[in-house]
């Protein structure tokens, strides 16, 4: 970009008639576009010929920490999941939703790990309150899974599984499982104890939040009204 330009924050302050500090908060919140494209860096230089505008609903407030719900595909390592979070994989609500910002990846922590072989709902968050709920209070949270299994279940096997969590057959080869404080590897181990081999595992729900219609690799932001 031309060196003749001025800092974006200064231009926003002129456009919005606000202080430089407020202008930087507009930019940090994802409320500023340059020639129709979202701009996130206050130090970006813009020329007089470029169009700088505030998006509808813009407010100069410090952005709130975000929580992200992601449908982890089976076989993907935990360390690779952050790379799946971007504007191209975001699932919007009927075309609307909070825009993806690069700052939302800063200090984003995985709160609910899954086995590599498993798929389903995982949660990332920047919010200490969400992390405390999902990590420190994990034994109180209920999880729901669907397990694809093969083999012949032992006599009384379903009752044995029921001592650890709620289990019911959805079909001859599919178990629906729900319970609190389910640990990684626990479902496969307990199913193995009753003669079943887990061939696929998918987490559907964490607390009151379900994966819904998120496609594999897709993600969305936790809405302000949603609670685990």
XYZ file of C-alpha atoms in Angstrom:
228
model
C 0.000 0.000 0.000
C 1.288 3.506 -0.754
C 3.437 5.235 1.863
C 1.332 8.348 1.224
C -1.499 6.835 3.210
C -2.331 7.468 6.847
C -2.949 4.982 9.646
C -6.361 3.370 9.506
C -7.080 4.367 13.108
C -6.584 8.034 12.249
C -8.854 7.760 9.204
C -11.564 6.010 11.245
C -11.370 8.744 13.862
C -12.025 11.274 11.093
C -14.858 9.252 9.554
C -16.600 8.518 12.853
C -15.781 11.785 14.588
C -14.314 9.932 17.556
C -11.078 9.674 19.498
C -8.134 7.592 18.265
C -8.685 5.132 21.130
C -12.339 4.660 20.135
C -11.271 4.224 16.505
C -8.908 1.404 17.492
C -11.747 -0.298 19.388
C -13.973 -0.052 16.302
C -11.228 -1.759 14.299
C -10.519 -4.398 16.947
C -14.212 -5.238 17.106
C -14.398 -5.959 13.380
C -16.568 -2.946 12.623
C -14.426 -1.280 9.941
C -14.175 -2.002 6.227
C -11.674 -0.689 3.686
C -12.976 -0.823 0.120
C -15.607 -3.291 1.327
C -13.166 -5.704 3.003
C -12.932 -6.169 6.762
C -9.858 -4.474 8.267
C -8.393 -5.584 11.603
C -5.073 -3.753 11.950
C -5.187 -0.133 13.228
C -1.714 0.434 11.733
C -2.837 -0.397 8.182
C -2.182 2.570 5.921
C -4.989 3.838 3.700
C -5.021 6.434 0.968
C -7.605 9.176 0.394
C -8.876 7.234 -2.618
C -9.867 4.258 -0.481
C -13.317 3.964 1.084
C -13.256 3.514 4.858
C -16.610 2.828 6.518
C -18.142 1.636 9.765
C -20.386 -1.388 9.527
C -24.020 -1.148 10.725
C -24.321 -1.534 14.485
C -20.710 -0.493 15.123
C -19.844 0.245 18.750
C -16.459 1.386 20.116
C -16.242 -1.186 22.883
C -13.510 -3.677 23.709
C -14.418 -6.994 22.009
C -15.676 -9.730 24.313
C -13.807 -13.056 24.451
C -15.270 -15.672 22.133
C -16.170 -19.331 22.420
C -16.107 -21.534 19.333
C -18.011 -24.762 18.677
C -16.342 -26.996 16.091
C -17.277 -30.324 14.510
C -14.033 -32.285 14.715
C -13.657 -34.791 11.862
C -12.591 -38.313 12.772
C -8.858 -38.932 12.491
C -7.802 -35.313 12.985
C -5.214 -34.669 15.702
C -6.055 -32.083 18.370
C -3.077 -29.920 17.379
C -4.470 -29.553 13.854
C -7.882 -28.277 14.892
C -6.938 -24.604 15.202
C -5.944 -24.611 11.548
C -9.551 -25.521 10.690
C -10.892 -22.290 12.203
C -11.194 -19.535 9.624
C -13.677 -17.476 7.651
C -13.980 -20.199 4.985
C -15.158 -22.857 7.457
C -17.447 -20.659 9.558
C -21.114 -21.703 9.561
C -23.380 -18.664 9.765
C -26.960 -18.542 11.028
C -29.011 -18.025 7.868
C -26.195 -15.964 6.428
C -25.781 -13.812 9.531
C -23.377 -13.997 12.440
C -20.368 -12.472 14.133
C -17.561 -12.023 11.571
C -14.420 -14.081 12.012
C -11.454 -12.048 13.267
C -7.857 -13.197 13.482
C -7.743 -11.892 17.041
C -10.268 -14.599 17.982
C -7.469 -17.160 17.620
C -5.299 -15.388 20.200
C -5.115 -17.367 23.453
C -7.878 -19.657 22.198
C -7.785 -22.806 24.343
C -9.254 -26.252 23.709
C -11.648 -26.984 26.565
C -13.043 -30.384 25.540
C -10.513 -32.724 23.853
C -11.595 -35.780 21.877
C -9.830 -38.969 20.898
C -8.121 -38.757 17.495
C -10.379 -41.499 16.122
C -13.528 -39.731 17.361
C -15.556 -37.015 15.683
C -18.033 -34.497 16.986
C -18.365 -31.424 19.142
C -15.311 -29.753 20.623
C -15.145 -26.348 22.296
C -12.459 -23.682 22.119
C -12.663 -20.547 24.233
C -10.951 -17.303 25.199
C -13.412 -16.872 28.075
C -12.135 -17.907 31.521
C -15.720 -18.480 32.688
C -16.321 -21.049 29.949
C -12.960 -22.696 30.622
C -13.779 -23.006 34.308
C -17.176 -24.517 33.509
C -15.803 -27.064 31.042
C -12.426 -27.853 32.607
C -12.539 -27.251 36.363
C -16.197 -28.295 36.663
C -15.894 -31.109 34.092
C -17.216 -33.844 36.441
C -20.562 -32.031 36.582
C -21.021 -31.722 32.835
C -23.028 -34.272 30.871
C -21.788 -35.521 27.510
C -23.732 -37.392 24.849
C -22.222 -39.706 22.228
C -23.182 -42.116 19.488
C -20.930 -45.184 19.248
C -20.842 -47.462 16.224
C -20.012 -50.948 17.505
C -19.467 -54.488 16.285
C -19.466 -57.806 18.083
C -21.922 -59.636 20.335
C -22.752 -57.916 23.607
C -22.403 -60.104 26.676
C -25.464 -61.142 28.693
C -26.355 -58.237 30.968
C -23.879 -56.054 29.093
C -26.248 -53.109 28.659
C -27.003 -53.139 32.376
C -23.282 -53.142 33.100
C -22.775 -50.134 30.848
C -25.709 -48.502 32.629
C -23.774 -48.502 35.887
C -21.403 -45.928 34.393
C -23.687 -43.980 32.063
C -27.034 -44.138 30.270
C -26.800 -46.425 27.264
C -29.472 -47.473 24.777
C -29.549 -49.119 21.374
C -30.404 -46.922 18.390
C -29.905 -49.808 16.000
C -28.217 -53.216 15.994
C -24.813 -51.548 15.616
C -25.283 -48.154 17.243
C -25.332 -47.183 20.900
C -26.408 -43.815 22.260
C -24.483 -42.966 25.423
C -24.878 -40.075 27.866
C -23.253 -39.421 31.201
C -21.174 -37.072 33.320
C -17.403 -36.841 33.387
C -16.858 -39.291 30.532
C -13.117 -39.575 30.020
C -11.248 -40.107 26.761
C -10.985 -43.816 26.035
C -13.590 -44.756 28.650
C -16.378 -45.641 26.234
C -14.124 -47.896 24.137
C -12.759 -49.586 27.249
C -16.127 -50.247 28.861
C -17.675 -51.427 25.601
C -14.731 -53.788 25.231
C -15.469 -55.181 28.696
C -18.914 -56.322 27.487
C -17.761 -57.784 24.149
C -18.199 -54.787 21.863
C -15.604 -53.066 19.700
C -16.149 -49.348 19.049
C -15.512 -48.645 15.358
C -16.609 -45.006 15.369
C -17.441 -42.495 18.089
C -19.180 -39.141 17.720
C -19.875 -36.592 20.459
C -23.250 -34.923 19.971
C -23.636 -32.725 23.027
C -21.787 -31.031 25.885
C -24.087 -29.902 28.681
C -26.967 -28.038 27.047
C -25.091 -27.298 23.815
C -25.484 -29.708 20.910
C -23.483 -29.928 17.711
C -26.635 -29.468 15.675
C -26.106 -29.327 11.927
C -22.432 -28.316 11.916
C -20.694 -30.198 9.074
C -17.354 -31.938 9.698
C -14.705 -29.228 9.942
C -17.311 -26.489 10.300
C -17.573 -24.171 13.303
C -19.639 -21.363 14.770
C -19.489 -18.930 17.657
C -21.336 -19.681 20.879
C -24.254 -17.263 20.996
C -24.633 -14.789 23.852
C -27.862 -16.492 25.001
C -26.374 -20.024 25.048
C -25.093 -21.655 28.229
C -23.413 -24.992 28.840
